[in-house]
Amino acid sequence: MRKMLSCAICTIAMMSLLSVHLHKFPHHSKLSDPYRLPNPQIEIRDKILGKEQEQRWTREFIPPNVSLGPLSSQQFPVWRPNCPILWKPVTNRDYMPCTHPTPNYTAPPEPRGYLLAHTNGGLNQMRAGICDMVAIARIINATLVVPELDKKSYWQDSSNFSDVFNEDHFINVLANDVKVIKKLPKEMGGAPIAIKYFKSWSGMDYYQEEISSMWADYKVIQAGKTDSRLANNNLPADIQKLRCRACYEALCFAPQIEAMGKLLVDRMRSYGTYVALHLRYEKDILAFTGCTHGLSSAEADELKEIRDSNDKWKVKDIDPREQRSKGFCPLTPKEAAIFLSALGYPSNTPYIHCCGRYIWR
């Protein structure tokens, strides 16, 4: 049984001392014209496109300090790691935790059947989908079998639920909300299973009427997909609270991952403040969006092959220049560095790169 996330986080712990090279631009009034930044509304655009090639993608503008190497410390203002603008805590905007049930909340009634759930997507999508399945199990009065993680996606990860999450904790925390079991009972092994692809963003009526009516003919319902199966709005308060409870209290990482994650965070904090960066610059995303800026012809062809071979992706012929001009492409690593530099983060800022199911430096 492979523990892919544990291995990934081990890599972080060993390499977290390395840092990205980002350069902070000085105030434009102190620079000559070739180095002067444009106004804030178009500064990032002009860094990437060049002022005279706003809609052309034949080349990428390279800032002088990137092409010529680091500038001397005398050319930059002194950076202070305690700068309140960069590192101050984010305001909670008066939002409060919503995990506690209302006074009218009751224990779950006797279940009418079993709900199987096959999650899909990356770790974040699977996590959100699991929370939806907990809420749906409550709505349709089902016993939830611990969901299966996606093993057929682009990552080809063979991890099971217990490899990534604390399975016993998940079951115990939800004991007063939904009955959760690790496996389908043996006596149900030969029972017919209704495989159902729940409609996206469905509300209470859909599950209470269409899905619950299936208990008359089946004792086991299997959700073919879990992402975005439940609406975000117009749900009873206790269903929303249950979804939050599943996300923020029931779903905890497995002990070995928690321990390695703590080691990583402690290591990063020992060197001061740091940035957690999710570039979203991954092969599957580039293939899906058709974004090939900065790639070689061979790399672009490889992405097209990935897109053509995936039957779930309906759009096959994509103009990469049009995609990029409309803002549908993720920032390249260089563009992300330019952006962070423009915000004021210096070249010695420690960072960790979070990507898909894995985390690494």
Coordinates of C-alpha atoms in Angstrom, one line a residue:
M1 CA 0.0 0.0 0.0
R2 CA 1.6 3.2 -1.2
K3 CA 1.6 6.3 0.8
M4 CA 2.2 8.8 -1.9
L5 CA 1.4 11.9 0.1
S6 CA 3.8 10.9 2.9
C7 CA 6.6 10.5 0.4
A8 CA 5.8 13.8 -1.2
I9 CA 5.9 15.6 2.2
C10 CA 9.2 13.9 3.0
T11 CA 10.7 15.5 0.0
I12 CA 9.6 18.9 1.3
A13 CA 11.2 18.4 4.6
M14 CA 14.5 17.7 3.1
M15 CA 14.5 20.5 0.5
S16 CA 12.6 23.3 2.3
L17 CA 15.7 25.3 2.8
L18 CA 16.0 26.2 -0.8
S19 CA 14.3 29.4 -2.0
V20 CA 13.0 30.9 -5.2
H21 CA 14.9 33.8 -6.8
L22 CA 12.5 36.7 -7.0
H23 CA 13.6 40.3 -7.5
K24 CA 12.0 43.4 -6.0
F25 CA 11.6 46.3 -8.3
P26 CA 12.5 49.7 -6.8
H27 CA 10.2 52.7 -7.0
H28 CA 9.9 53.7 -10.6
S29 CA 10.7 57.4 -10.0
K30 CA 14.3 56.4 -9.2
L31 CA 14.8 54.5 -12.5
S32 CA 15.5 55.5 -16.0
D33 CA 12.9 55.0 -18.7
P34 CA 14.1 51.5 -19.8
Y35 CA 13.5 50.2 -16.2
R36 CA 10.5 52.3 -15.2
L37 CA 7.3 50.4 -14.3
P38 CA 4.1 51.5 -15.9
N39 CA 1.0 52.4 -13.9
P40 CA -0.4 49.7 -11.6
Q41 CA -3.3 48.7 -13.9
I42 CA -1.0 47.6 -16.7
E43 CA 2.3 46.9 -15.1
I44 CA 2.0 43.1 -15.1
R45 CA 0.6 43.1 -18.6
D46 CA 3.5 45.2 -20.0
K47 CA 6.1 43.0 -18.2
I48 CA 4.7 40.0 -19.9
L49 CA 3.6 41.3 -23.3
G50 CA 5.6 44.4 -24.0
K51 CA 3.9 47.8 -24.6
E52 CA 3.5 47.5 -28.3
Q53 CA 2.5 43.8 -28.6
E54 CA -0.6 43.8 -26.4
Q55 CA -2.4 41.1 -28.4
R56 CA 0.6 39.3 -29.9
W57 CA 2.1 36.2 -28.2
T58 CA 5.2 35.6 -30.4
R59 CA 7.6 36.4 -27.7
E60 CA 7.7 37.1 -24.0
F61 CA 9.1 40.3 -22.6
I62 CA 11.9 39.6 -20.2
P63 CA 12.6 42.2 -17.5
P64 CA 16.2 43.5 -17.6
N65 CA 17.0 42.3 -14.1
V66 CA 16.0 38.8 -15.0
S67 CA 18.0 38.6 -18.2
L68 CA 21.1 40.2 -16.8
G69 CA 21.2 38.5 -13.4
P70 CA 20.6 39.9 -9.9
L71 CA 21.0 43.6 -9.3
S72 CA 23.2 44.8 -6.5
S73 CA 21.8 45.4 -3.1
Q74 CA 22.4 49.2 -3.5
Q75 CA 19.8 49.3 -6.3
F76 CA 17.0 48.0 -4.1
P77 CA 15.4 49.5 -1.0
V78 CA 16.1 47.7 2.2
W79 CA 13.4 45.0 2.7
R80 CA 12.1 44.4 6.2
P81 CA 10.7 40.9 6.9
N82 CA 8.2 42.3 9.4
C83 CA 6.6 44.6 6.7
P84 CA 3.0 44.8 7.8
I85 CA 1.7 45.1 4.3
L86 CA 3.1 41.8 3.2
W87 CA 2.8 39.7 6.3
K88 CA -0.1 41.0 8.3
P89 CA -2.8 38.4 9.2
V90 CA -5.7 38.2 6.9
T91 CA -8.9 39.7 8.4
N92 CA -11.8 37.2 9.0
R93 CA -14.3 39.8 7.8
D94 CA -16.4 38.9 10.9
Y95 CA -17.1 35.4 9.6
M96 CA -17.6 32.9 12.4
P97 CA -17.2 29.1 12.5
C98 CA -20.4 27.3 11.4
T99 CA -19.8 23.7 12.5
H100 CA -22.1 23.6 15.5
P101 CA -25.6 22.2 14.8
T102 CA -28.8 24.2 15.6
P103 CA -30.8 23.3 18.7
N104 CA -33.4 21.5 16.5
Y105 CA -30.8 19.1 15.1
T106 CA -31.6 15.4 15.8
A107 CA -29.7 12.1 15.7
P108 CA -29.9 10.3 12.4
P109 CA -32.9 7.9 12.0
E110 CA -32.5 4.2 11.0
P111 CA -30.8 4.2 7.6
R112 CA -32.7 2.9 4.5
G113 CA -29.7 1.7 2.6
Y114 CA -26.0 2.2 1.8
L115 CA -24.3 4.9 -0.1
L116 CA -21.1 4.2 -2.0
A117 CA -19.0 7.1 -3.3
H118 CA -16.2 7.0 -5.8
T119 CA -14.4 10.4 -5.6
N120 CA -12.9 12.1 -8.6
G121 CA -10.3 14.8 -9.2
G122 CA -7.3 16.0 -7.2
L123 CA -7.1 16.1 -3.4
N124 CA -9.1 19.3 -3.0
Q125 CA -11.9 18.1 -5.3
M126 CA -12.0 14.8 -3.5
R127 CA -12.1 16.4 -0.1
A128 CA -15.0 18.7 -1.1
G129 CA -16.8 15.7 -2.7
I130 CA -16.5 13.7 0.4
C131 CA -18.1 16.5 2.4
D132 CA -20.9 16.6 -0.1
M133 CA -21.4 12.8 0.2
V134 CA -21.7 13.1 4.0
A135 CA -24.4 15.7 3.6
I136 CA -26.2 13.7 0.9
A137 CA -26.1 10.6 3.1
R138 CA -27.9 12.5 5.8
I139 CA -30.5 13.9 3.3
I140 CA -31.4 10.5 1.8
N141 CA -31.0 8.7 5.1
A142 CA -28.2 6.4 4.1
T143 CA -25.3 4.6 5.7
L144 CA -22.2 6.0 4.1
V145 CA -19.4 3.6 3.2
V146 CA -16.0 5.2 3.6
P147 CA -15.5 6.8 0.1
E148 CA -12.9 5.4 -2.4
L149 CA -10.3 7.9 -3.6
D150 CA -9.8 8.5 -7.3
K151 CA -7.3 5.9 -8.7
K152 CA -8.0 6.5 -12.4
S153 CA -7.2 10.2 -12.8
Y154 CA -4.2 11.7 -14.4
W155 CA -2.0 11.2 -11.3
Q156 CA -2.6 7.4 -11.2
D157 CA -2.4 7.5 -7.4
S158 CA -3.2 4.2 -5.7
S159 CA -3.7 5.7 -2.2
N160 CA -6.7 4.5 -0.2
F161 CA -8.8 6.7 2.2
S162 CA -6.9 5.5 5.2
D163 CA -3.6 6.3 3.6
V164 CA -4.5 9.9 3.3
F165 CA -7.1 10.6 6.0
N166 CA -7.6 9.4 9.6
E167 CA -10.4 6.9 9.0
D168 CA -11.4 6.2 12.6
H169 CA -11.5 9.9 13.4
F170 CA -13.7 10.5 10.4
I171 CA -16.2 7.8 11.5
N172 CA -16.3 8.9 15.2
V173 CA -16.7 12.6 14.6
L174 CA -19.7 12.0 12.4
A175 CA -21.4 9.4 14.6
N176 CA -24.2 11.8 15.6
D177 CA -24.8 12.9 12.0
V178 CA -24.4 10.0 9.7
K179 CA -23.6 6.3 10.2
V180 CA -20.3 5.6 8.5
I181 CA -18.8 2.2 8.0
K182 CA -15.4 1.1 6.5
K183 CA -16.8 -1.5 4.1
L184 CA -20.1 -2.7 2.7
P185 CA -21.4 -5.6 4.8
K186 CA -20.7 -9.1 3.4
E187 CA -24.4 -9.9 3.3
M188 CA -24.9 -7.0 0.8
G189 CA -22.2 -8.3 -1.5
G190 CA -24.7 -9.9 -3.9
A191 CA -27.3 -7.1 -3.7
P192 CA -27.9 -5.1 -6.9
I193 CA -26.2 -1.7 -6.9
A194 CA -27.8 1.3 -8.6
I195 CA -24.9 3.4 -10.1
K196 CA -26.1 6.9 -10.3
Y197 CA -24.4 10.1 -11.5
F198 CA -26.0 12.7 -9.3
K199 CA -26.9 16.0 -11.1
S200 CA -24.4 18.8 -10.4
W201 CA -25.4 21.5 -7.9
S202 CA -28.6 19.7 -6.9
G203 CA -30.7 20.9 -4.0
M204 CA -32.8 19.1 -1.3
D205 CA -35.8 18.4 -3.6
Y206 CA -33.7 16.4 -6.0
Y207 CA -32.2 14.1 -3.3
Q208 CA -35.4 13.8 -1.2
E209 CA -37.6 12.9 -4.2
E210 CA -35.7 11.5 -7.1
I211 CA -32.8 9.8 -5.3
S212 CA -34.6 8.7 -2.1
S213 CA -37.3 7.0 -4.3
M214 CA -34.6 4.6 -5.4
W215 CA -34.7 2.9 -2.0
A216 CA -37.9 1.1 -3.1
D217 CA -35.8 -0.9 -5.6
Y218 CA -32.3 -0.9 -4.3
K219 CA -30.4 -1.2 -1.0
V220 CA -27.2 0.1 -2.3
I221 CA -26.7 3.3 -4.3
Q222 CA -23.3 4.2 -5.8
A223 CA -22.4 7.8 -6.6
G224 CA -20.4 7.7 -9.9
K225 CA -18.9 11.1 -9.2
T226 CA -18.6 13.3 -6.1
D227 CA -17.5 16.7 -7.3
S228 CA -20.1 19.5 -7.2
R229 CA -23.0 17.2 -6.6
L230 CA -24.6 19.4 -4.0
A231 CA -25.8 23.0 -4.3
N232 CA -24.0 25.7 -2.3
N233 CA -27.1 27.8 -1.6
N234 CA -30.7 27.4 -0.4
L235 CA -29.9 24.4 1.8
P236 CA -31.1 24.0 5.4
A237 CA -28.7 25.5 7.9
D238 CA -28.0 22.1 9.5
I239 CA -27.0 20.6 6.2
Q240 CA -24.6 23.4 5.5
K241 CA -23.2 23.0 9.1
L242 CA -22.8 19.3 8.6
R243 CA -20.8 19.9 5.4
C244 CA -18.6 22.3 7.3
R245 CA -18.3 19.8 10.2
A246 CA -17.2 17.1 7.8
C247 CA -14.6 19.4 6.2
Y248 CA -13.1 21.1 9.2
E249 CA -13.5 18.5 12.0
A250 CA -14.0 15.0 10.5
L251 CA -11.5 15.0 7.7
C252 CA -8.1 15.0 9.3
F253 CA -4.9 13.7 7.6
A254 CA -3.5 10.4 8.6
P255 CA -1.1 10.6 11.6
Q256 CA 2.0 10.0 9.6
I257 CA 1.1 12.8 7.2
E258 CA 0.2 15.1 10.1
A259 CA 3.6 14.4 11.7
M260 CA 5.5 15.1 8.4
G261 CA 3.4 18.2 7.8
K262 CA 4.2 19.5 11.2
L263 CA 7.9 18.9 10.6
L264 CA 7.7 20.8 7.3
V265 CA 5.8 23.8 8.9
D266 CA 8.2 23.9 11.9
R267 CA 11.2 23.9 9.5
M268 CA 9.8 26.7 7.4
R269 CA 8.8 28.8 10.4
S270 CA 12.3 28.4 11.9
Y271 CA 13.6 30.6 9.1
G272 CA 10.8 33.2 9.5
T273 CA 7.8 34.0 7.3
Y274 CA 7.4 32.1 4.1
V275 CA 5.1 31.8 1.0
A276 CA 3.0 28.8 0.1
L277 CA 2.6 28.9 -3.7
H278 CA 0.3 26.8 -5.9
L279 CA 1.3 27.6 -9.4
R280 CA -1.4 25.4 -11.0
Y281 CA 1.1 25.0 -13.8
E282 CA 0.6 21.2 -14.4
K283 CA 0.6 19.0 -17.4
D284 CA -3.0 18.0 -17.1
I285 CA -4.2 21.7 -16.7
L286 CA -2.1 22.8 -19.7
A287 CA -3.5 20.0 -21.8
F288 CA -7.1 20.7 -20.7
T289 CA -6.8 24.5 -21.4
G290 CA -4.6 24.2 -24.5
C291 CA -2.1 26.6 -23.1
T292 CA 1.3 26.1 -24.7
H293 CA 3.0 29.5 -24.2
G294 CA 6.8 29.1 -23.7
L295 CA 6.7 25.4 -24.5
S296 CA 8.5 23.6 -27.4
S297 CA 6.7 22.1 -30.3
A298 CA 7.3 18.6 -28.9
E299 CA 5.8 19.6 -25.5
A300 CA 2.8 21.2 -27.2
D301 CA 2.2 18.0 -29.3
E302 CA 2.4 16.0 -26.1
L303 CA -0.3 18.1 -24.5
K304 CA -2.5 17.7 -27.5
E305 CA -2.1 14.0 -27.4
I306 CA -3.2 14.0 -23.7
R307 CA -6.2 16.1 -24.6
D308 CA -7.2 14.0 -27.6
S309 CA -6.9 10.8 -25.5
N310 CA -9.2 12.0 -22.8
D311 CA -12.8 11.2 -23.7
K312 CA -14.2 13.4 -20.8
W313 CA -12.7 16.5 -22.3
K314 CA -15.1 17.6 -25.1
V315 CA -13.1 20.5 -26.6
K316 CA -10.2 19.2 -28.7
D317 CA -9.2 22.0 -31.1
I318 CA -7.9 24.9 -29.1
D319 CA -6.0 28.0 -30.2
P320 CA -3.4 28.5 -27.5
R321 CA -2.9 32.2 -28.4
E322 CA -6.6 33.0 -28.1
Q323 CA -6.7 31.1 -24.8
R324 CA -3.9 33.1 -23.4
S325 CA -5.2 36.5 -24.7
K326 CA -8.5 35.8 -22.9
G327 CA -6.8 35.1 -19.6
F328 CA -7.7 31.4 -19.6
C329 CA -4.1 30.2 -18.9
P330 CA -2.3 29.8 -15.6
L331 CA 0.7 32.0 -15.0
T332 CA 4.0 30.5 -16.0
P333 CA 6.6 30.1 -13.3
K334 CA 8.4 33.2 -14.6
E335 CA 5.2 35.3 -14.6
A336 CA 4.4 34.2 -11.0
A337 CA 7.9 35.3 -10.0
I338 CA 7.4 38.7 -11.7
F339 CA 4.1 39.1 -9.9
L340 CA 5.5 38.2 -6.5
S341 CA 8.4 40.6 -7.1
A342 CA 6.0 43.4 -8.0
L343 CA 4.2 42.8 -4.8
G344 CA 7.4 43.4 -2.9
Y345 CA 8.6 39.9 -2.0
P346 CA 12.4 39.7 -2.1
S347 CA 14.6 37.1 -3.7
N348 CA 15.4 35.4 -0.4
T349 CA 11.7 34.7 0.5
P350 CA 11.4 31.0 1.5
Y351 CA 8.6 29.2 -0.3
I352 CA 6.9 25.8 -0.7
H353 CA 5.2 24.8 -3.9
C354 CA 1.8 23.1 -3.4
C355 CA 0.6 21.3 -6.5
G356 CA -2.3 18.9 -7.0
R357 CA -2.0 16.0 -4.5
Y358 CA 1.6 16.7 -3.6
I359 CA 3.7 19.3 -2.0
W360 CA 7.4 20.0 -2.6
R361 CA 10.0 22.6 -2.7

